Coordinates of C-alpha atoms in Angstrom, one line a residue:
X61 CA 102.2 76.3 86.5
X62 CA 102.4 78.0 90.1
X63 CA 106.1 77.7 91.7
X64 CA 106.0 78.5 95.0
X65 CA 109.0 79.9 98.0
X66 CA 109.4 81.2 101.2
X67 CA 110.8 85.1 100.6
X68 CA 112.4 86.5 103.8
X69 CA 112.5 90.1 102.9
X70 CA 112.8 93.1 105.0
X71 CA 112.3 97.1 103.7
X72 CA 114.1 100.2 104.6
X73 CA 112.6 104.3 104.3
X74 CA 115.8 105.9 103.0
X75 CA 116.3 109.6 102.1
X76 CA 117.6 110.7 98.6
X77 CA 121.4 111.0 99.9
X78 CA 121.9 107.9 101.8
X79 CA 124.1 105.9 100.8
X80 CA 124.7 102.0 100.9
X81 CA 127.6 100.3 102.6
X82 CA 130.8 100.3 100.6
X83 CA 131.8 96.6 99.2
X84 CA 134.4 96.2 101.7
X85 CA 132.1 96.9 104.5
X86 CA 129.7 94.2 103.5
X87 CA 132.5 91.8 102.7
X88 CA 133.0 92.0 106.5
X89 CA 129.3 89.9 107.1
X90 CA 129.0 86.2 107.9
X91 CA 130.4 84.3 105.5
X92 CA 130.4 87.1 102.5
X93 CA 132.9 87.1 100.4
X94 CA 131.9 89.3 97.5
X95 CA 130.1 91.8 95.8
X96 CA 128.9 91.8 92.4
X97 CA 129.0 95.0 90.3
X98 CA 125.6 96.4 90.9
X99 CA 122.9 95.9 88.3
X100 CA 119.9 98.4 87.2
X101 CA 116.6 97.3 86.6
X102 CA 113.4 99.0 85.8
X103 CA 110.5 97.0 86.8
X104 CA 106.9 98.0 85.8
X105 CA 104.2 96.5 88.1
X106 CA 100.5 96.0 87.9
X107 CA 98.9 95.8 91.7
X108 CA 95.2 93.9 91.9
X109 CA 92.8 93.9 94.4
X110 CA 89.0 94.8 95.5
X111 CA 87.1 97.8 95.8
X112 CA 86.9 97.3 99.0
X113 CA 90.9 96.8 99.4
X114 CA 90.5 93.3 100.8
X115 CA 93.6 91.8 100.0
X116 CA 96.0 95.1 100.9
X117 CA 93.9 95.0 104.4
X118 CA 95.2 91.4 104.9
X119 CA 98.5 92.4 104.1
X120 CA 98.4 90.6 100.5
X121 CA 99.7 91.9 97.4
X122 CA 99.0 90.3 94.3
X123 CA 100.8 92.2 91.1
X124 CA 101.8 91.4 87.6
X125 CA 105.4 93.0 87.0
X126 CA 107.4 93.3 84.0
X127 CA 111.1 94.3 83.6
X128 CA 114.6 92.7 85.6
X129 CA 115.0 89.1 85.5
X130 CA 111.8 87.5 86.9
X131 CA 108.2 89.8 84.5
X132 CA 105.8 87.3 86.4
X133 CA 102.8 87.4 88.1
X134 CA 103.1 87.4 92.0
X135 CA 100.9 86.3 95.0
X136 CA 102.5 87.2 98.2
X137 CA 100.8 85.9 101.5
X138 CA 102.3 86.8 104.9
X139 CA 103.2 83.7 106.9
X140 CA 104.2 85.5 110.5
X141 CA 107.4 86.1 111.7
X142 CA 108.7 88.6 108.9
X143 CA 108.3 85.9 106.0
X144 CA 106.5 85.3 103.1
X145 CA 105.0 82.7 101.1
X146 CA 105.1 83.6 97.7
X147 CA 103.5 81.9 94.5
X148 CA 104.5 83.0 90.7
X149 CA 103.2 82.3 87.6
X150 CA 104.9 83.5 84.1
X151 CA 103.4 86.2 82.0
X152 CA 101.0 85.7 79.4
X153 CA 100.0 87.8 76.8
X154 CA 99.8 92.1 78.0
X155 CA 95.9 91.9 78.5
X156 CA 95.7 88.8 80.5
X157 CA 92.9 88.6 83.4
X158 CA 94.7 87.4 86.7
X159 CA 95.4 83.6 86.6
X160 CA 93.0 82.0 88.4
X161 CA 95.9 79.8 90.2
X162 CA 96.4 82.9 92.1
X163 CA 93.2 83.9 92.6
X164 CA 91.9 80.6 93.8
X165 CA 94.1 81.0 97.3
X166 CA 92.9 84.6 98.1
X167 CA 88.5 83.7 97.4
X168 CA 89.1 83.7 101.5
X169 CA 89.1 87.5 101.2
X170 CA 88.2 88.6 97.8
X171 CA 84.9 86.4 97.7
X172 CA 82.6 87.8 95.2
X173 CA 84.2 90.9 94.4
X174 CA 86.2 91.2 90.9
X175 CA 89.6 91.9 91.4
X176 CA 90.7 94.8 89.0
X177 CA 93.8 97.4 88.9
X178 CA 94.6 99.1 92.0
X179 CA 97.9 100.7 91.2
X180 CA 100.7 100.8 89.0
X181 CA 104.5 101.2 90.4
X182 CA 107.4 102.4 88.5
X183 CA 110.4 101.5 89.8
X184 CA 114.5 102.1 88.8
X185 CA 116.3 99.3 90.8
X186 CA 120.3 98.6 91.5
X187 CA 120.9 95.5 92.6
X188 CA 123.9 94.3 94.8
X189 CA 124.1 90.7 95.2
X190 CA 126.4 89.4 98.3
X191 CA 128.2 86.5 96.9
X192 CA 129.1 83.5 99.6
X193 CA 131.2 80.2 99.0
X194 CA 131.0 78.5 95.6
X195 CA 129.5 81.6 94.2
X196 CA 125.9 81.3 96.2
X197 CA 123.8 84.5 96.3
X198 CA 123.5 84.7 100.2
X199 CA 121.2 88.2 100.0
X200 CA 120.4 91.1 97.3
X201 CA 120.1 94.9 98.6
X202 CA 118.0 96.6 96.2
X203 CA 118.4 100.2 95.9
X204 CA 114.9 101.3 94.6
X205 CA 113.7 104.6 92.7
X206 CA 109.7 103.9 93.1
X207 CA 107.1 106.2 91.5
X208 CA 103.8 105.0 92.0
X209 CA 100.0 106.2 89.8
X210 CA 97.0 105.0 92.0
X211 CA 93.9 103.6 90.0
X212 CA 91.5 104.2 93.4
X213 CA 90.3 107.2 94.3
X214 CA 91.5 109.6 97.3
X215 CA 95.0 108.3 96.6
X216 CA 97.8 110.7 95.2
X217 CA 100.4 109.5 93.1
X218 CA 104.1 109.0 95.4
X219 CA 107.8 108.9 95.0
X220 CA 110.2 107.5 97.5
X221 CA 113.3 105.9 97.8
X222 CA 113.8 102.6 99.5
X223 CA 116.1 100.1 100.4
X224 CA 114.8 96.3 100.0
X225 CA 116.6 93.3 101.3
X226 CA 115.7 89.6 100.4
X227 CA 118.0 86.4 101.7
X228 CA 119.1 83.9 99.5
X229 CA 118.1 80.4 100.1
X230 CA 121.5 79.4 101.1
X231 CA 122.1 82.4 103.7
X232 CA 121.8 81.8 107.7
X233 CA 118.7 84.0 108.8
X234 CA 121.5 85.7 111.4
X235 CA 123.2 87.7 108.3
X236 CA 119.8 90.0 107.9
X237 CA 120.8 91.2 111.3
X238 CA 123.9 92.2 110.9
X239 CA 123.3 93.5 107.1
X240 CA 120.4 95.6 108.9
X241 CA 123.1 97.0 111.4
X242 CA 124.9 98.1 109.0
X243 CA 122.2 99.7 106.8
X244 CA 121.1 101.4 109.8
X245 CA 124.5 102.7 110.1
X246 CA 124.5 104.7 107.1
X247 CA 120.9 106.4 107.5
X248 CA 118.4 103.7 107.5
X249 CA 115.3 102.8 109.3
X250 CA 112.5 99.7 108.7
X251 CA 110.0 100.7 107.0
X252 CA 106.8 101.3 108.4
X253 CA 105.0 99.4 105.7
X254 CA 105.8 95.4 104.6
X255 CA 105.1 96.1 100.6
X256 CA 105.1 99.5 98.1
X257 CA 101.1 98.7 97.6
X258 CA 100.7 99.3 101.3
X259 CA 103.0 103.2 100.9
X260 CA 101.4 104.3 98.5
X261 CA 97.8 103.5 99.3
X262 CA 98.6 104.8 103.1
X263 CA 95.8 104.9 105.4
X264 CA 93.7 103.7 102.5
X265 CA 94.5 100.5 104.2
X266 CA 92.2 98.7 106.0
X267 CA 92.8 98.7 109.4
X268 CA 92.3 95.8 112.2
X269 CA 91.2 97.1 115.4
X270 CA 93.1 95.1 118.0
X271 CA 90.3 94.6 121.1
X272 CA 91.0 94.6 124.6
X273 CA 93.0 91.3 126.2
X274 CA 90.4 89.4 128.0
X275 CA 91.0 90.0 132.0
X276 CA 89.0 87.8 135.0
X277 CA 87.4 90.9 136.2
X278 CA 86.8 92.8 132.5
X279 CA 83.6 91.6 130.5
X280 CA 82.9 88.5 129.9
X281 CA 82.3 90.0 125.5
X282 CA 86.5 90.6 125.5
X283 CA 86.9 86.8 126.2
X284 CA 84.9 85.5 123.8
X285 CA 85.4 87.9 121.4
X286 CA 89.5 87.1 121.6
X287 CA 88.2 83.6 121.1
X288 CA 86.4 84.4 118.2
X289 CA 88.6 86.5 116.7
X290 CA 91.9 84.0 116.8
X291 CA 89.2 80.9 115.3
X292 CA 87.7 83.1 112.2
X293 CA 91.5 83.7 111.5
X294 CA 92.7 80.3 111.7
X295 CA 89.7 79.3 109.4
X296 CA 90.6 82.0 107.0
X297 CA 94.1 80.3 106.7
X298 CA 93.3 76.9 106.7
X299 CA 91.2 78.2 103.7
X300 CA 93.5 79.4 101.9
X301 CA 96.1 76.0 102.7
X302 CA 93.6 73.6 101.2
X303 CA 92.7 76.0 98.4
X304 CA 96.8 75.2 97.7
X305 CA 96.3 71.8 98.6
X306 CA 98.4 71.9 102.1
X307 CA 98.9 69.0 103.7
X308 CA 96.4 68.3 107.0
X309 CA 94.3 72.0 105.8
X310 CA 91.3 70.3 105.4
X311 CA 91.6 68.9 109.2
X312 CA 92.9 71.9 110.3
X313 CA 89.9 74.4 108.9
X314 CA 87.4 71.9 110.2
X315 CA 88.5 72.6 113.4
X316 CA 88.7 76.1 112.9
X317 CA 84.8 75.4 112.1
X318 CA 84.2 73.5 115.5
X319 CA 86.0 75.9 117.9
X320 CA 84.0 78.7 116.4
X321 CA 80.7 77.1 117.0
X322 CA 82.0 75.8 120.5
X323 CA 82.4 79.0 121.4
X324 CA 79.4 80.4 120.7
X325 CA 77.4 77.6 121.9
X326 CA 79.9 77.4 125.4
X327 CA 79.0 81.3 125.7
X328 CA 75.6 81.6 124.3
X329 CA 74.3 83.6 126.7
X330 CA 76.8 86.4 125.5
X331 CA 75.3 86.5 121.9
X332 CA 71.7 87.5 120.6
X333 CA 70.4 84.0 120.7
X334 CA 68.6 84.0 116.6
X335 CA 72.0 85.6 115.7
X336 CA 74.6 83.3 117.4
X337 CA 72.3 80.1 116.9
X338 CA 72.3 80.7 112.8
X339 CA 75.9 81.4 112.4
X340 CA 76.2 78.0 114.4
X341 CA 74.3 76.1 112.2
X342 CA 76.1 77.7 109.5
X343 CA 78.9 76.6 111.0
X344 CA 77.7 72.8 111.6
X345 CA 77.0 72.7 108.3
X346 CA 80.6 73.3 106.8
X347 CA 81.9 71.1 108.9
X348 CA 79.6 68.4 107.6
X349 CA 80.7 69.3 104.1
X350 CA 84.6 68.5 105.1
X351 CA 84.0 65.0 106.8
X352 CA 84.0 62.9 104.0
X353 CA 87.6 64.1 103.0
X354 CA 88.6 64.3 106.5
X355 CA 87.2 60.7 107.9
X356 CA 88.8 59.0 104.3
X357 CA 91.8 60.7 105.2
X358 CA 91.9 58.7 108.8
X359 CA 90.3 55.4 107.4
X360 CA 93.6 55.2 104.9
X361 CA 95.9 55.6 107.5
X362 CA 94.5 53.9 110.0
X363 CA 93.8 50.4 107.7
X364 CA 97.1 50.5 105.7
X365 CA 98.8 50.6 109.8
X366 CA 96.5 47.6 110.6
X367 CA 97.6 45.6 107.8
X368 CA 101.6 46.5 107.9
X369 CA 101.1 45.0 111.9
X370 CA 99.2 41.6 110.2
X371 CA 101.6 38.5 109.6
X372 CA 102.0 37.9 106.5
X373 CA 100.4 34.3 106.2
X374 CA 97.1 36.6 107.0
X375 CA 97.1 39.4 105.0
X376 CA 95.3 37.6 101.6
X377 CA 94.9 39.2 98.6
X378 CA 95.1 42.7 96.9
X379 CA 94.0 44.0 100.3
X380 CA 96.7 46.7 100.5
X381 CA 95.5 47.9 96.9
X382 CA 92.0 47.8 97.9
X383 CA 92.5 50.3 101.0
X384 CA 94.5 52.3 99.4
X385 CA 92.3 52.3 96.1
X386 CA 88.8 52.8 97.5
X387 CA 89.7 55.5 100.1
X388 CA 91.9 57.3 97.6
X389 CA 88.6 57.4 96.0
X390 CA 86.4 58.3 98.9
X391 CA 89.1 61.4 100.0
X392 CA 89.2 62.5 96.3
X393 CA 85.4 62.7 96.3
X394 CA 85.4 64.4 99.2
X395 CA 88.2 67.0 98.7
X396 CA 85.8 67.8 95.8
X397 CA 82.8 68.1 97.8
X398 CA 84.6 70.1 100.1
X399 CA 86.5 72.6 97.2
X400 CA 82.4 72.7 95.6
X401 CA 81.5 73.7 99.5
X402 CA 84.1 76.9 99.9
X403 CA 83.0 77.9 96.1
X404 CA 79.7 78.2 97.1
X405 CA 77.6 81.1 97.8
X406 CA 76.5 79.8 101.0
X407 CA 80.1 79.5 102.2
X408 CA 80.8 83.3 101.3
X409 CA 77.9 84.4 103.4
X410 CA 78.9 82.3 105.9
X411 CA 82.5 84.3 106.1
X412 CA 80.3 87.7 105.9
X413 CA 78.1 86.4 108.7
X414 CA 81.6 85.7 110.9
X415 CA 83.2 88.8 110.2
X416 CA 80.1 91.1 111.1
X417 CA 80.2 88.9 114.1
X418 CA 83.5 90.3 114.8
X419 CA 83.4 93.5 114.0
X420 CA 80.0 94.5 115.5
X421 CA 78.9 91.6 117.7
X422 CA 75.0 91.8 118.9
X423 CA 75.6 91.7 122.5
X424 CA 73.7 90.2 125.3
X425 CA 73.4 91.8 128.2
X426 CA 75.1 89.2 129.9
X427 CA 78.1 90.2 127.6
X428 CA 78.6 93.2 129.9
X429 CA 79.1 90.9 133.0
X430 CA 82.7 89.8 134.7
X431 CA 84.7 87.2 132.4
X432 CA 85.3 84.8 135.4
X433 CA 81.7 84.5 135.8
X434 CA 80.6 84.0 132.2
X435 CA 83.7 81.4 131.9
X436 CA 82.0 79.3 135.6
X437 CA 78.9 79.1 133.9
X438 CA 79.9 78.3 130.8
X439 CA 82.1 75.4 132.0
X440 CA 79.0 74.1 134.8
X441 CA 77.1 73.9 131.5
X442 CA 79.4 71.9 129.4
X443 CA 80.2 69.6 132.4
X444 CA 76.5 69.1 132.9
X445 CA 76.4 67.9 129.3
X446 CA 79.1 65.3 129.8
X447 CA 77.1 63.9 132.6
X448 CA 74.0 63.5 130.4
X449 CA 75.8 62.1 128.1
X450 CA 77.2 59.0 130.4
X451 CA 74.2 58.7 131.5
X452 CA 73.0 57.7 128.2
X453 CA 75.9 55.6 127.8
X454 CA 75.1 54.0 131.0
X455 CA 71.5 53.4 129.4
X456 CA 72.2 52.1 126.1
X457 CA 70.8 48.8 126.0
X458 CA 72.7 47.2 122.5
X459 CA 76.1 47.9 121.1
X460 CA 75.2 50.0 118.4
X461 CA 73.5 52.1 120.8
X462 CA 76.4 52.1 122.9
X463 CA 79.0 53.7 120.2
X464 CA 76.3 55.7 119.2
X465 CA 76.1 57.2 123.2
X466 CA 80.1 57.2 123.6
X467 CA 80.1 59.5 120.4
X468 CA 77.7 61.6 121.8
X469 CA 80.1 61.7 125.0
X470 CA 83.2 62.4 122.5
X471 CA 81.3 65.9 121.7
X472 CA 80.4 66.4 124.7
X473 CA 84.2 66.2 126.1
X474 CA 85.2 67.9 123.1
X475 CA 83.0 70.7 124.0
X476 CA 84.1 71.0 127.3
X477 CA 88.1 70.8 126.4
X478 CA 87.3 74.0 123.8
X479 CA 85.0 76.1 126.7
X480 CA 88.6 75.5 129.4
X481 CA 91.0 76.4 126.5
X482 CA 89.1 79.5 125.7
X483 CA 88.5 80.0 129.8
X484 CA 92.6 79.8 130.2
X485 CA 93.3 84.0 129.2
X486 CA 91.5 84.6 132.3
X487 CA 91.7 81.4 134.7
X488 CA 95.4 80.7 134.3
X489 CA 97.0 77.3 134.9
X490 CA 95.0 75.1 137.0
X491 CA 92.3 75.2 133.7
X492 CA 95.3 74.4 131.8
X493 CA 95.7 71.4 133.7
X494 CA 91.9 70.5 133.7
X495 CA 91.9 71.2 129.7
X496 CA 94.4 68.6 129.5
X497 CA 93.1 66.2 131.1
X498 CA 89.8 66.7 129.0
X499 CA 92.1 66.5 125.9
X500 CA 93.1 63.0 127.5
X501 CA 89.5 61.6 127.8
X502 CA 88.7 62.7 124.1
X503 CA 91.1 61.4 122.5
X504 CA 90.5 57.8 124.2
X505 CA 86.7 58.5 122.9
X506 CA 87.9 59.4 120.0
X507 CA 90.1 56.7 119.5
X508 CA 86.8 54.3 120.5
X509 CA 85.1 56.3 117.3
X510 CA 88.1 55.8 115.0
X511 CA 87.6 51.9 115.7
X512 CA 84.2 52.1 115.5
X513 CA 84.2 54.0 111.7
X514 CA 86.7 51.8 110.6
X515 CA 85.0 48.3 111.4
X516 CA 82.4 49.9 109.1
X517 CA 84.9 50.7 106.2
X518 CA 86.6 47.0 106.6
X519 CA 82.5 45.4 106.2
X520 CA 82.7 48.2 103.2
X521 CA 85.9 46.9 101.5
X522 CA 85.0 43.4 102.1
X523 CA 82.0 44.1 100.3
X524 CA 83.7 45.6 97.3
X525 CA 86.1 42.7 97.6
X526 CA 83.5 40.1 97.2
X527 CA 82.1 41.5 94.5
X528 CA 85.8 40.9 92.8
X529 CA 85.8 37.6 93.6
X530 CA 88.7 38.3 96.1
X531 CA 89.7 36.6 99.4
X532 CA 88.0 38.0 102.6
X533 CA 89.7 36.1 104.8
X534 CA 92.2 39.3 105.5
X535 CA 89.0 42.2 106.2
X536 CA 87.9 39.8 108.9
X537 CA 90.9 39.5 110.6
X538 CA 91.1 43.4 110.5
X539 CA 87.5 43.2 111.7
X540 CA 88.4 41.5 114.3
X541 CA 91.4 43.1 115.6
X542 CA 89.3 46.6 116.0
X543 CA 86.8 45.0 118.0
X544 CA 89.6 43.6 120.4
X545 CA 91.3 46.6 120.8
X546 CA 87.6 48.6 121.5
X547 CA 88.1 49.8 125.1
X548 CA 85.0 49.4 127.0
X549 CA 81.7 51.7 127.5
X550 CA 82.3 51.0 131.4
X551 CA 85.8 52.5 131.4
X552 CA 85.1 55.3 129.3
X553 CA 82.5 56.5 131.1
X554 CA 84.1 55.9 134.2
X555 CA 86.9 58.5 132.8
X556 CA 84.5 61.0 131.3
X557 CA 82.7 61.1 135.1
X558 CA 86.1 61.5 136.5
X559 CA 86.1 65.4 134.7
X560 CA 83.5 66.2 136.7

């Protein structure tokens, strides 16, 4: 079974004659009272990664450690500002392979390479808990001996001494700035590095080359290369949320998914067309493989909403049970299809295809031109899709073509709103103001889409229903009620033409 916590932890380079505060100086803290008698550990740990050092170049460190109070296995993933999230499972037998539960959330990264032995740490700990009110373990300062044997090559084997501080859950986050004033005091400094895999393997590490920040007058490859870079990384962690079964992660990596191909379809002209139109449809086709989970998701909500706003004298039969019974269904089959999608082989190359993208992007020549210009033409060409598509709203002669046409719009304003978010590093706040009032106009599309989906989940459900012998009486009500609340293809469009 995986437990998972937040760790807030912090790491301090120490010589071999530094000494920690005395008991009476951290008694003077926020609301310490005490100090326990120190206690000494020696902890044996087992670090795993890839040949290729893929988790240690994300900042990852996944280990197996024996000794102290907690021999576990260990996945720690960084979660920005100095925390981490970190998931533990207990200790098996001595020759165990790495549970899978902690694998599963790292195939982001690790992909088809095994994971095997990358280091081993030795380490003599002394460990000084800082006691609070009714005895609560506000911090520990860990006083750590570490000796570390490499199992990669071009790595020597290290000793060091560091200091390592982790809060307790009942501490207030401002007492790991005034214990690090202190430790400071007596001969500390941070440490350079955020875990003992990432000292002893050095510049082993993979490194991530920070490019330029996108200006109006640079080239128009730093803007859509930021853009780029921030999606694939936002995809990457949405992966590994739904992998843990996050909340909202299979929403979030989808549009992870969309910005990237926006971009690259808002700024084609940047990109080697056969190289930035196949990562696109690579693209369009995950996305495809997370709608069924995603649209379920929406239908649920949505419907169960619908029916809480019903009287009661309308709401007949086990309707409530049937929503939430064949949609639980639907999402289930699709978190499946999409889990089968991000296991698949085609999904890996996919993540290979984006980070060659990123790190060696095949250029246009256009890419060499100013940033403002590429972001004009890039926005002219999205605004001259909206207009074709109200056009074809304006031409749709039944109502199926008509929802059909206003989704096409939805796209199409979707489309623009990502090409003026991306635009904004180098056209400041008036396309702020213009991307939100494209967000405005897709989200009344999108709310038109939403109604249109769900009248055909209620025919669905009625369907099923009637096959049960139940009441229908209720799904068309519920029918009903979305078609009244449909805003008109008129208005729409007349909103959509308004962006232009």
């Amino acid at each position: 079974m995986v437990e998972q916590n937040l760790e807030v932890e912090r790491k301090y380079a120490v010589d071999s004659s530094t000494e920690l505060p005395p008991a009476e100086v951290l008694t003077e803290l926020p609301e310490v009272v005490g100090v326990e008698s120190p206690q000494a550990w020696t902890l044996h740990a087992i670090y795993y990664d890839t040949a290729s050092l893929a988790l240690a170049g994300q900042g990852i460190t996944l280990r197996r450690r024996t000794g102290g109070e907690d021999p576990e296995w260990t996945l720690k993933l960084p979660s920005g500002d100095g925390t981490k999230q970190e998931l533990t499972v207990p200790l098996g037998v001595a020759d165990e392979p790495v549970p899978p539960e902690l694998l599963t959330p790292v195939r982001v990264h690790t992909r088809r390479e095994p994971v095997a032995p990358a280091l081993e740490v030795h380490t003599i700990r002394r460990v000084h808990r800082l006691i609070g009110k009714n005895h609560a373990v506000l911090a520990e300062v860990s006083d750590d001996a570490v000796t570390t044997r490499p199992r990669v090559k071009g790595v020597r084997r290290k000793h060091w001494r560091e200091w390592e501080v982790e809060l307790g859950d009942d501490a207030a986050p401002q007492l790991l700035d005034a214990l690090e004033e202190r430790l400071c005091q007596c001969g500390a400094t941070p440490a350079d590095t955020a875990s003992k895999l990432a000292h002893a393997l050095g510049d082993r590490v993979p490194q991530r080359q920070e490019p330029p920040a996108p200006t109006p007058s640079g080239p128009a490859a730093d803007l859509l290369l930021a853009v780029l870079r921030e999606q694939l990384g936002r995809l990457k962690e949405d992966d590994g949320r739904l992998r843990r079964g996050q909340p909202d992660s299979v929403h979030q990596l989808r549009i992870a998914a969309r910005r990237l191909r926006a971009g690259l379809a808002s700024f084609k002209d940047l990109v080697e067309p056969a190289a930035g139109r196949h990562v696109r449809d690579e693209l369009r086709w995950l996305g495809g493989e997370l709608a069924l989970a995603r649209d379920a998701q929406v239908m649920r909500a949505r419907l169960e909403r619908d029916v809480e706003e019903l009287p009661p004298e309308l709401v007949r039969g086990p309707v409530r049970e049937r929503i939430r019974d064949e949609l639980n269904e639907w999402q289930v089959e699709g978190c499946s299809q999409a889990m089968q999608a991000l296991e698949s082989g085609r999904y890996f190359q996919l993540l290979d295809l984006l980070d060659e993208l990123v790190a060696d992007p095949p250029w246009a020549e256009a890419a060499t031109g100013r940033a403002d210009t590429a972001v004009e033409k890039a926005l002219k060409r999205e605004r001259k899709r909206v207009r074709r598509s109200t056009k074809q709203v304006k031409r749709a002669g039944t109502v199926a073509d008509t929802d059909v046409a206003l989704h096409e719009l939805r796209k199409a304003t979707k489309r623009l709103r990502y090409a003026a978010q991306a635009a904004q590093p180098v056209s400041g706040k008036p396309i702020r103001r213009y991307a939100r009032a494209v967000k405005k106009v897709q989200d009344r599309l999108g709310e038109h889409h939403d109604g249109v989906v769900a009248r055909r989940t209620v025919i669905r459900l009625s369907e099923q229903a009637a096959r049960h012998g139940e009441d229908g009486f209720t799904y068309g009500v519920l029918h009903s009620h979305e078609r009244d609340r449909a805003t008109s293809a008129s208005v729409l469009r007349r909103k959509a033409r308004g962006l232009l």
